[in-house]
Amino acid sequence: MSGNYRPRRRNGRPAAAGGTSAKADAAGAGTGAAGTHGAGTHGAGSRGAGRRARSSRPADPRRTAYDVLAAVRDRAAYANLLLPKLLSERQLAGRDAALATELAYGTLRGQGTYDAILAACSDRPLDKLDPPVLDVLRLGAHQLLNTRIGAHAAVATSVDLAKSVVGPRVSGYVNAVLRRVATRDLDAWLDIVAPSQMTDQDGYLATRYSHPRWIVGAYRAALGDAAGDPAQAAAAAGAPAGPRANGEVAVTELEAALAAGNARPRVTMAAFPAGPGRDEIMPAGAEPGRWSPYAFTLQSGDPAPLVESGVAAVQDEGSQLAAIAVTRAPVAPLAAKGDGEAERWLDLCAGPGGKSRLLYGLAAASGATLVAAELHPHRAALVAKALARASRADLPRHEVIVADGTKPPWSDGAFDRVLVDAPCSGLGALRRRPEARWRKSEDDLKELTALQRDLLRSALKSVRPGGVVAYVTCSPVPAETSDVVADVVASTPGVDILDTAALLSGVPGTRSADPRHAQLWPHRHGTDAIFIAILRRGES
């Protein structure tokens, strides 16, 4: 972030009125710039967003952030996909784009904490409020408690926004609630609204770090005995512990993991293994990744030129390591294969194509061929596009097909290596998908884990005897990771679990509760929380 829109230290009180420039405040105010909707309208921010974007009214960062929140609420939009589109349509750039981004993402991440504080400041239950009013209050709370925006400006522009999206009848209520919020800083409010750490530790952490209680419990289970260890355990793994709400160091592994879910990730790119080397294509200011030989992160700038040229793609470093791991696992020789006969690799759930692209480059280096299968045609098209950007005439062939991985069209034992990047809750990528934590429930996992088991069983049938399967999820939750692997292996004769952590021996701190698996963490490795298990099908 730039200028006064950088998140401030969380132990400071809101800046005095005038903490932002008059010009910036005028540009961000909702008055006269946000359009109008009838009083009491539900979902006003998402309907007609395209018409507003094409109107001649001045671009408004606060209204843009509100429209993202409303679209997330009303039509299950993804903030990380919608916001860049709105910024482009409304020609927001520089400080205005930074403000809109901070308000949208920061409000979604902090929603649980802000709701606890707003409930203490409101004389009405939050669930009785019109949803647009609650969105405006959350945006105001974020400005007051977690940015450098002055208290007066934060309250005044929130009132103006409320008038615009709901009507003047709510202005007094919004003003009163946010003025109460402004009387304390975030730490002081947390001392009041968070449950006791002594009697309800998960409730305390859920409020302090703005995660649903069930996710706190799931992370605790995933970390196992390490959950209560001092944060120095995370630092020993090569990464500093995450900040607590008051700016201090998180004191346990669990706190560090939760804090990392609220961090703002940098853009990570992957060079193409069969293309120019990473050092040749990294732009000025970029930094090489810590673990993957193809990874680099951007300090700033637009990744689009690198993507369009085919020399790199946006891909988390943990995702890169998952693709690398399956290529490092030893496969047993097969007498039926002739000398020098190429291996066949399968990406079973290939969309949108990040791992397929990296696998294709790795396959090319070893002379292997790749089949990328995807259930949904539109996602298969994205895979084909990703591979086409990187493809060259001198590289081995690849094939993209639309297929149901649980009912595959290929014969059993058709492949030497199979990657199963299974559909999952995405709870390992909360820093990139700020709204995801509020959309999922424990009940959602039941349907997902049934599908995950089916896909892993199908993958084991698809690989030939002596071949390997990588089971990967962007989730650390045991129900989606080690439980799935243990259940499938127990019901499938002749399957061995390989030492995945050993395949990634250069990456410290990856061993999970089952030490044969690898679990990456944002607070330890700077990656998404990627789970990787490598299985080998028996030769008999």
Tab-separated table of C-alpha atoms in Angstrom, residues 113-534:
chain	number	residue	atom	x	y	z
A	113	THR	CA	-13.519	-9.277	14.791
A	114	TYR	CA	-15.413	-6.241	13.521
A	115	ASP	CA	-18.789	-7.910	14.041
A	116	ALA	CA	-17.943	-8.609	17.685
A	117	ILE	CA	-17.014	-4.951	18.190
A	118	LEU	CA	-20.012	-3.609	16.252
A	119	ALA	CA	-22.342	-5.805	18.293
A	120	ALA	CA	-20.995	-4.172	21.439
A	121	CYS	CA	-21.583	-0.717	19.956
A	122	SER	CA	-25.061	-1.297	18.491
A	123	ASP	CA	-28.414	-1.200	20.247
A	124	ARG	CA	-29.785	-3.524	17.539
A	125	PRO	CA	-28.751	-7.145	16.864
A	126	LEU	CA	-26.540	-7.285	13.807
A	127	ASP	CA	-28.635	-10.051	12.247
A	128	LYS	CA	-31.626	-7.680	12.238
A	129	LEU	CA	-29.851	-5.018	10.200
A	130	ASP	CA	-30.298	-4.581	6.468
A	131	PRO	CA	-27.240	-6.306	4.953
A	132	PRO	CA	-26.097	-3.114	3.153
A	133	VAL	CA	-26.066	-1.281	6.488
A	134	LEU	CA	-23.927	-3.980	8.061
A	135	ASP	CA	-21.501	-3.862	5.131
A	136	VAL	CA	-21.120	-0.102	5.567
A	137	LEU	CA	-20.515	-0.526	9.309
A	138	ARG	CA	-17.856	-3.169	8.683
A	139	LEU	CA	-16.103	-0.903	6.186
A	140	GLY	CA	-16.211	1.933	8.710
A	141	ALA	CA	-14.886	-0.285	11.500
A	142	HIS	CA	-11.956	-1.374	9.364
A	143	GLN	CA	-11.049	2.227	8.581
A	144	LEU	CA	-11.230	3.187	12.253
A	145	LEU	CA	-9.356	0.224	13.700
A	146	ASN	CA	-6.893	-0.895	11.060
A	147	THR	CA	-5.914	1.972	8.745
A	148	ARG	CA	-4.346	5.406	9.064
A	149	ILE	CA	-7.540	7.126	7.967
A	150	GLY	CA	-8.609	9.754	10.481
A	151	ALA	CA	-11.585	8.969	12.694
A	152	HIS	CA	-13.606	11.951	11.503
A	153	ALA	CA	-13.063	11.083	7.838
A	154	ALA	CA	-13.839	7.403	8.427
A	155	VAL	CA	-17.139	8.150	10.158
A	156	ALA	CA	-18.232	10.940	7.805
A	157	THR	CA	-17.561	9.007	4.591
A	158	SER	CA	-19.276	5.911	6.015
A	159	VAL	CA	-22.376	7.957	6.784
A	160	ASP	CA	-22.341	9.345	3.252
A	161	LEU	CA	-21.988	5.844	1.843
A	162	ALA	CA	-24.903	4.615	3.957
A	163	LYS	CA	-27.084	7.451	2.651
A	164	SER	CA	-26.160	6.489	-0.886
A	165	VAL	CA	-26.804	2.742	-0.724
A	166	VAL	CA	-29.702	2.657	1.771
A	167	GLY	CA	-31.041	6.163	2.247
A	168	PRO	CA	-30.916	9.005	4.784
A	169	ARG	CA	-32.994	7.160	7.384
A	170	VAL	CA	-29.980	5.130	8.566
A	171	SER	CA	-27.439	7.950	8.721
A	172	GLY	CA	-27.970	8.714	12.393
A	173	TYR	CA	-27.649	5.058	13.388
A	174	VAL	CA	-24.460	4.530	11.355
A	175	ASN	CA	-22.979	7.724	12.759
A	176	ALA	CA	-23.754	6.715	16.356
A	177	VAL	CA	-22.363	3.184	16.074
A	178	LEU	CA	-19.125	4.219	14.393
A	179	ARG	CA	-18.561	7.083	16.825
A	180	ARG	CA	-18.721	4.490	19.607
A	181	VAL	CA	-16.254	2.283	17.733
A	182	ALA	CA	-13.897	5.254	17.454
A	183	THR	CA	-13.681	5.655	21.243
A	184	ARG	CA	-11.183	2.764	21.560
A	185	ASP	CA	-8.417	1.196	19.537
A	186	LEU	CA	-8.469	-2.418	18.408
A	187	ASP	CA	-6.583	-3.818	21.400
A	188	ALA	CA	-8.881	-2.106	23.858
A	189	TRP	CA	-11.936	-3.459	22.076
A	190	LEU	CA	-10.527	-6.980	21.978
A	191	ASP	CA	-9.968	-6.844	25.730
A	192	ILE	CA	-13.708	-6.187	26.021
A	193	VAL	CA	-15.295	-8.413	23.358
A	194	ALA	CA	-13.003	-11.459	23.080
A	195	PRO	CA	-13.779	-14.477	25.289
A	196	SER	CA	-11.366	-15.248	28.087
A	197	GLN	CA	-8.191	-16.893	26.881
A	198	MET	CA	-8.083	-18.941	30.080
A	199	THR	CA	-11.570	-20.436	29.808
A	200	ASP	CA	-12.266	-20.367	26.056
A	201	GLN	CA	-9.020	-20.349	24.135
A	202	ASP	CA	-10.500	-21.181	20.733
A	203	GLY	CA	-13.179	-18.518	21.155
A	204	TYR	CA	-10.513	-15.998	22.124
A	205	LEU	CA	-8.387	-16.839	19.083
A	206	ALA	CA	-11.417	-16.836	16.775
A	207	THR	CA	-12.252	-13.264	17.805
A	208	ARG	CA	-8.692	-11.945	17.937
A	209	TYR	CA	-7.693	-13.378	14.562
A	210	SER	CA	-11.092	-13.191	12.843
A	211	HIS	CA	-11.580	-16.876	11.997
A	212	PRO	CA	-14.664	-19.034	12.592
A	213	ARG	CA	-14.247	-21.107	15.729
A	214	TRP	CA	-14.391	-24.396	13.817
A	215	ILE	CA	-11.445	-23.362	11.640
A	216	VAL	CA	-9.421	-22.542	14.749
A	217	GLY	CA	-10.142	-26.063	15.991
A	218	ALA	CA	-9.269	-27.593	12.615
A	219	TYR	CA	-5.943	-25.730	12.508
A	220	ARG	CA	-5.220	-26.869	16.055
A	221	ALA	CA	-5.809	-30.486	15.002
A	222	ALA	CA	-3.633	-30.052	11.904
A	223	LEU	CA	-0.718	-28.649	13.911
A	224	GLY	CA	-1.040	-31.363	16.548
A	225	ASP	CA	1.415	-31.061	19.417
A	226	ALA	CA	3.037	-28.042	17.764
A	227	ALA	CA	-0.116	-25.945	18.125
A	228	GLY	CA	0.765	-24.756	21.612
A	229	ASP	CA	4.516	-24.439	21.051
A	230	PRO	CA	6.208	-21.034	21.229
A	231	ALA	CA	6.409	-19.135	17.965
A	232	GLN	CA	10.164	-19.697	17.946
A	233	ALA	CA	9.280	-23.091	16.457
A	234	ALA	CA	8.016	-21.256	13.389
A	235	ALA	CA	11.087	-19.032	13.276
A	236	ALA	CA	13.305	-22.120	13.464
A	237	ALA	CA	11.610	-23.404	10.325
A	238	GLY	CA	12.916	-20.352	8.503
A	239	ALA	CA	10.052	-17.837	8.748
A	240	PRO	CA	9.188	-15.225	11.371
A	241	ALA	CA	6.036	-15.706	13.404
A	242	GLY	CA	3.011	-13.692	12.426
A	243	PRO	CA	1.909	-10.563	14.291
A	244	ARG	CA	-0.697	-10.604	16.991
A	245	ALA	CA	-3.485	-8.075	16.897
A	246	ASN	CA	-1.451	-5.672	19.028
A	247	GLY	CA	1.668	-5.917	16.900
A	248	GLU	CA	3.487	-8.305	19.239
A	249	VAL	CA	4.860	-11.650	18.099
A	250	ALA	CA	2.344	-14.492	18.074
A	251	VAL	CA	3.188	-16.695	21.039
A	252	THR	CA	2.132	-20.111	19.708
A	253	GLU	CA	2.260	-21.966	16.416
A	254	LEU	CA	-1.524	-21.854	16.254
A	255	GLU	CA	-1.562	-18.084	16.664
A	256	ALA	CA	1.135	-17.715	14.021
A	257	ALA	CA	-0.882	-19.854	11.591
A	258	LEU	CA	-4.040	-17.813	12.177
A	259	ALA	CA	-2.182	-14.516	11.894
A	260	ALA	CA	-0.694	-15.636	8.576
A	261	GLY	CA	-4.225	-16.061	7.219
A	262	ASN	CA	-4.662	-12.301	7.622
A	263	ALA	CA	-1.400	-11.363	5.905
A	264	ARG	CA	-1.270	-9.762	2.473
A	265	PRO	CA	0.552	-12.174	0.152
A	266	ARG	CA	2.896	-11.048	-2.568
A	267	VAL	CA	2.408	-12.196	-6.153
A	268	THR	CA	4.383	-15.399	-6.740
A	269	MET	CA	5.316	-16.490	-10.239
A	270	ALA	CA	6.572	-19.760	-11.724
A	271	ALA	CA	9.069	-19.853	-14.566
A	272	PHE	CA	8.466	-22.547	-17.186
A	273	PRO	CA	10.906	-25.425	-16.583
A	274	ALA	CA	11.482	-25.948	-20.334
A	275	GLY	CA	11.831	-22.230	-21.040
A	276	PRO	CA	14.226	-19.425	-20.130
A	277	GLY	CA	15.717	-19.714	-16.646
A	278	ARG	CA	14.219	-17.895	-13.690
A	279	ASP	CA	17.103	-15.442	-13.401
A	280	GLU	CA	16.715	-14.509	-17.067
A	281	ILE	CA	13.069	-13.470	-16.762
A	282	MET	CA	12.798	-11.981	-13.262
A	283	PRO	CA	11.996	-8.271	-13.536
A	284	ALA	CA	13.817	-5.653	-11.493
A	285	GLY	CA	12.960	-5.853	-7.819
A	286	ALA	CA	11.723	-9.454	-7.978
A	287	GLU	CA	13.101	-11.978	-5.521
A	288	PRO	CA	13.776	-15.691	-6.137
A	289	GLY	CA	11.642	-18.180	-4.234
A	290	ARG	CA	13.005	-19.929	-1.192
A	291	TRP	CA	12.141	-23.510	-2.138
A	292	SER	CA	11.128	-23.978	-5.765
A	293	PRO	CA	13.852	-23.382	-8.392
A	294	TYR	CA	11.167	-21.847	-10.626
A	295	ALA	CA	9.551	-19.466	-8.116
A	296	PHE	CA	10.009	-15.724	-7.783
A	297	THR	CA	7.936	-13.017	-6.134
A	298	LEU	CA	7.127	-9.564	-7.448
A	299	GLN	CA	7.604	-6.498	-5.291
A	300	SER	CA	5.248	-4.554	-7.537
A	301	GLY	CA	4.165	-4.296	-11.125
A	302	ASP	CA	1.811	-6.141	-13.416
A	303	PRO	CA	2.478	-9.876	-13.979
A	304	ALA	CA	0.387	-9.885	-17.185
A	305	PRO	CA	3.284	-9.354	-19.654
A	306	LEU	CA	5.165	-12.337	-18.206
A	307	VAL	CA	2.011	-14.449	-18.345
A	308	GLU	CA	1.074	-13.482	-21.891
A	309	SER	CA	4.563	-14.222	-23.163
A	310	GLY	CA	4.402	-17.738	-21.713
A	311	VAL	CA	7.685	-17.488	-19.793
A	312	ALA	CA	5.979	-17.394	-16.364
A	313	ALA	CA	2.621	-17.800	-14.675
A	314	VAL	CA	1.134	-16.780	-11.358
A	315	GLN	CA	1.460	-19.789	-9.035
A	316	ASP	CA	1.982	-20.148	-5.299
A	317	GLU	CA	5.328	-21.672	-4.381
A	318	GLY	CA	3.622	-24.429	-2.382
A	319	SER	CA	1.631	-25.405	-5.456
A	320	GLN	CA	4.892	-25.576	-7.389
A	321	LEU	CA	6.402	-27.881	-4.760
A	322	ALA	CA	3.429	-30.250	-5.061
A	323	ALA	CA	4.054	-30.675	-8.790
A	324	ILE	CA	7.780	-31.047	-8.231
A	325	ALA	CA	7.294	-33.714	-5.544
A	326	VAL	CA	5.384	-36.120	-7.799
A	327	THR	CA	8.163	-35.929	-10.393
A	328	ARG	CA	10.841	-36.707	-7.793
A	329	ALA	CA	9.158	-39.833	-6.446
A	330	PRO	CA	10.851	-43.013	-7.712
A	331	VAL	CA	8.736	-45.320	-9.860
A	332	ALA	CA	9.459	-49.021	-10.193
A	333	PRO	CA	10.775	-50.147	-13.606
A	334	LEU	CA	8.222	-51.847	-15.811
A	335	ALA	CA	9.406	-54.736	-17.957
A	336	ALA	CA	6.723	-54.076	-20.547
A	337	LYS	CA	8.229	-50.659	-21.303
A	338	GLY	CA	10.930	-50.613	-23.901
A	339	ASP	CA	14.253	-48.908	-23.298
A	340	GLY	CA	13.818	-45.172	-23.522
A	341	GLU	CA	10.042	-45.372	-23.797
A	342	ALA	CA	8.501	-42.177	-22.455
A	343	GLU	CA	6.546	-42.066	-19.242
A	344	ARG	CA	2.913	-40.928	-19.323
A	345	TRP	CA	1.790	-38.433	-16.690
A	346	LEU	CA	-1.755	-37.449	-15.718
A	347	ASP	CA	-3.055	-34.313	-14.033
A	348	LEU	CA	-6.431	-35.638	-12.876
A	349	CYS	CA	-8.116	-32.371	-11.756
A	350	ALA	CA	-6.242	-29.955	-13.965
A	351	GLY	CA	-8.228	-26.692	-13.912
A	352	PRO	CA	-7.314	-23.883	-14.061
A	353	GLY	CA	-3.924	-25.132	-15.231
A	354	GLY	CA	-1.161	-23.868	-12.957
A	355	LYS	CA	0.132	-27.285	-11.938
A	356	SER	CA	-0.473	-28.679	-15.437
A	357	ARG	CA	1.777	-26.017	-16.905
A	358	LEU	CA	4.576	-26.756	-14.474
A	359	LEU	CA	4.139	-30.518	-14.928
A	360	TYR	CA	4.294	-30.067	-18.687
A	361	GLY	CA	7.619	-28.279	-18.403
A	362	LEU	CA	8.982	-30.942	-16.057
A	363	ALA	CA	7.669	-33.705	-18.313
A	364	ALA	CA	9.363	-32.126	-21.297
A	365	ALA	CA	12.698	-32.187	-19.483
A	366	SER	CA	12.416	-35.958	-19.006
A	367	GLY	CA	10.748	-36.781	-22.334
A	368	ALA	CA	7.429	-37.686	-20.709
A	369	THR	CA	4.012	-36.871	-22.137
A	370	LEU	CA	1.203	-35.210	-20.177
A	371	VAL	CA	-2.570	-35.658	-20.185
A	372	ALA	CA	-4.518	-32.954	-18.337
A	373	ALA	CA	-8.094	-33.923	-17.461
A	374	GLU	CA	-10.734	-31.515	-16.182
A	375	LEU	CA	-14.422	-32.071	-15.497
A	376	HIS	CA	-15.681	-28.610	-16.444
A	377	PRO	CA	-15.284	-27.490	-20.082
A	378	HIS	CA	-14.636	-23.828	-19.231
A	379	ARG	CA	-11.847	-24.822	-16.840
A	380	ALA	CA	-10.439	-27.263	-19.385
A	381	ALA	CA	-10.254	-24.322	-21.783
A	382	LEU	CA	-8.177	-22.427	-19.212
A	383	VAL	CA	-5.816	-25.407	-18.948
A	384	ALA	CA	-5.462	-25.567	-22.725
A	385	LYS	CA	-4.701	-21.844	-22.827
A	386	ALA	CA	-2.071	-22.130	-20.082
A	387	LEU	CA	-0.330	-25.003	-21.873
A	388	ALA	CA	-0.576	-23.351	-25.274
A	389	ARG	CA	1.261	-20.271	-23.980
A	390	ALA	CA	4.206	-22.434	-22.911
A	391	SER	CA	4.137	-25.018	-25.705
A	392	ARG	CA	6.763	-25.243	-28.444
A	393	ALA	CA	7.128	-27.520	-31.438
A	394	ASP	CA	10.251	-29.133	-30.005
A	395	LEU	CA	8.534	-30.208	-26.769
A	396	PRO	CA	6.764	-33.553	-26.194
A	397	ARG	CA	3.063	-33.593	-26.859
A	398	HIS	CA	0.375	-32.839	-24.328
A	399	GLU	CA	-3.361	-33.436	-24.346
A	400	VAL	CA	-6.201	-31.657	-22.556
A	401	ILE	CA	-9.464	-33.583	-22.213
A	402	VAL	CA	-12.821	-32.983	-20.553
A	403	ALA	CA	-13.369	-35.985	-18.284
A	404	ASP	CA	-14.841	-36.959	-14.931
A	405	GLY	CA	-11.924	-38.077	-12.815
A	406	THR	CA	-14.144	-40.452	-10.832
A	407	LYS	CA	-15.285	-42.197	-14.051
A	408	PRO	CA	-12.289	-41.838	-16.347
A	409	PRO	CA	-12.321	-42.762	-20.042
A	410	TRP	CA	-8.800	-44.240	-19.952
A	411	SER	CA	-7.925	-47.811	-18.983
A	412	ASP	CA	-6.605	-48.843	-15.585
A	413	GLY	CA	-2.855	-48.558	-15.170
A	414	ALA	CA	-2.479	-46.175	-18.103
A	415	PHE	CA	-0.080	-43.747	-16.424
A	416	ASP	CA	3.243	-43.759	-14.612
A	417	ARG	CA	2.562	-40.685	-12.479
A	418	VAL	CA	-0.731	-39.103	-11.466
A	419	LEU	CA	-1.331	-35.794	-9.703
A	420	VAL	CA	-4.654	-35.411	-7.842
A	421	ASP	CA	-5.067	-31.744	-6.890
A	422	ALA	CA	-8.431	-32.509	-5.309
A	423	PRO	CA	-11.294	-30.018	-4.935
A	424	CYS	CA	-11.164	-28.874	-1.316
A	425	SER	CA	-12.296	-26.208	1.134
A	426	GLY	CA	-9.423	-23.876	0.215
A	427	LEU	CA	-8.762	-23.203	3.896
A	428	GLY	CA	-5.047	-23.191	3.153
A	429	ALA	CA	-5.351	-20.070	0.980
A	430	LEU	CA	-7.318	-17.752	3.281
A	431	ARG	CA	-4.806	-14.932	2.799
A	432	ARG	CA	-5.601	-14.952	-0.944
A	433	ARG	CA	-9.363	-15.558	-0.640
A	434	PRO	CA	-10.478	-13.333	2.211
A	435	GLU	CA	-14.152	-14.304	2.065
A	436	ALA	CA	-13.582	-18.082	2.000
A	437	ARG	CA	-13.484	-18.511	5.777
A	438	TRP	CA	-17.033	-17.156	6.117
A	439	ARG	CA	-18.468	-19.347	3.337
A	440	LYS	CA	-17.412	-22.749	4.582
A	441	SER	CA	-18.804	-24.854	7.409
A	442	GLU	CA	-17.879	-28.219	8.853
A	443	ASP	CA	-20.910	-29.691	7.082
A	444	ASP	CA	-19.447	-28.661	3.713
A	445	LEU	CA	-16.493	-30.954	4.319
A	446	LYS	CA	-18.625	-34.098	4.264
A	447	GLU	CA	-19.468	-33.810	0.573
A	448	LEU	CA	-15.937	-32.702	-0.295
A	449	THR	CA	-14.215	-35.537	1.532
A	450	ALA	CA	-16.434	-38.123	-0.173
A	451	LEU	CA	-15.362	-36.714	-3.560
A	452	GLN	CA	-11.726	-36.580	-2.475
A	453	ARG	CA	-11.784	-40.279	-1.573
A	454	ASP	CA	-13.370	-41.174	-4.904
A	455	LEU	CA	-10.763	-39.204	-6.840
A	456	LEU	CA	-7.849	-40.726	-4.943
A	457	ARG	CA	-9.188	-44.256	-5.510
A	458	SER	CA	-9.597	-43.476	-9.207
A	459	ALA	CA	-6.045	-42.130	-9.381
A	460	LEU	CA	-4.657	-45.305	-7.839
A	461	LYS	CA	-6.482	-47.349	-10.480
A	462	SER	CA	-5.184	-45.055	-13.208
A	463	VAL	CA	-1.526	-45.522	-12.286
A	464	ARG	CA	0.315	-48.664	-13.333
A	465	PRO	CA	1.892	-51.063	-10.798
A	466	GLY	CA	4.985	-49.412	-9.395
A	467	GLY	CA	3.740	-45.956	-10.405
A	468	VAL	CA	3.074	-43.056	-8.054
A	469	VAL	CA	0.156	-40.809	-7.151
A	470	ALA	CA	0.389	-37.398	-5.468
A	471	TYR	CA	-2.661	-36.430	-3.414
A	472	VAL	CA	-2.695	-32.657	-2.921
A	473	THR	CA	-5.078	-30.218	-1.260
A	474	CYS	CA	-4.915	-26.506	-0.501
A	475	SER	CA	-6.093	-27.268	3.013
A	476	PRO	CA	-4.367	-28.349	6.219
A	477	VAL	CA	-7.560	-29.764	7.748
A	478	PRO	CA	-7.092	-33.446	8.725
A	479	ALA	CA	-10.553	-34.403	7.434
A	480	GLU	CA	-9.423	-33.425	3.912
A	481	THR	CA	-5.817	-34.564	4.145
A	482	SER	CA	-4.417	-37.347	6.303
A	483	ASP	CA	-7.855	-38.832	7.051
A	484	VAL	CA	-8.598	-39.222	3.337
A	485	VAL	CA	-5.225	-40.837	2.653
A	486	ALA	CA	-5.475	-43.209	5.623
A	487	ASP	CA	-8.991	-44.319	4.686
A	488	VAL	CA	-8.194	-44.943	1.015
A	489	VAL	CA	-4.945	-46.764	1.751
A	490	ALA	CA	-6.679	-48.961	4.337
A	491	SER	CA	-9.295	-50.003	1.773
A	492	THR	CA	-6.937	-50.397	-1.207
A	493	PRO	CA	-4.569	-53.392	-1.025
A	494	GLY	CA	-0.983	-53.009	-2.130
A	495	VAL	CA	-0.564	-49.250	-1.711
A	496	ASP	CA	2.521	-47.836	0.015
A	497	ILE	CA	2.840	-44.336	1.473
A	498	LEU	CA	6.195	-42.815	0.522
A	499	ASP	CA	8.185	-40.325	2.585
A	500	THR	CA	6.976	-37.143	0.945
A	501	ALA	CA	8.854	-34.862	3.321
A	502	ALA	CA	12.101	-36.576	2.253
A	503	LEU	CA	11.314	-35.761	-1.381
A	504	LEU	CA	11.238	-32.111	-0.305
A	505	SER	CA	14.307	-32.429	1.905
A	506	GLY	CA	15.409	-28.875	1.193
A	507	VAL	CA	12.228	-27.497	2.781
A	508	PRO	CA	12.343	-27.643	6.609
A	509	GLY	CA	9.377	-28.128	8.893
A	510	THR	CA	7.106	-29.986	6.468
A	511	ARG	CA	6.387	-33.181	8.404
A	512	SER	CA	2.758	-33.414	9.509
A	513	ALA	CA	1.129	-35.528	12.224
A	514	ASP	CA	1.841	-38.511	9.961
A	515	PRO	CA	5.546	-37.864	9.291
A	516	ARG	CA	5.340	-39.496	5.843
A	517	HIS	CA	3.213	-36.609	4.547
A	518	ALA	CA	4.290	-33.031	3.868
A	519	GLN	CA	2.306	-30.037	5.121
A	520	LEU	CA	3.336	-26.537	4.087
A	521	TRP	CA	2.216	-23.486	6.094
A	522	PRO	CA	2.128	-19.749	5.365
A	523	HIS	CA	3.738	-18.890	8.710
A	524	ARG	CA	6.542	-21.415	8.263
A	525	HIS	CA	7.187	-21.403	4.541
A	526	GLY	CA	5.545	-18.297	3.124
A	527	THR	CA	3.355	-20.536	0.927
A	528	ASP	CA	-0.291	-21.512	1.007
A	529	ALA	CA	-1.055	-24.364	3.415
A	530	ILE	CA	-0.554	-27.133	0.848
A	531	PHE	CA	-0.804	-30.806	1.863
A	532	ILE	CA	1.088	-33.419	-0.180
A	533	ALA	CA	1.039	-37.211	0.146
A	534	ILE	CA	2.824	-39.508	-2.324
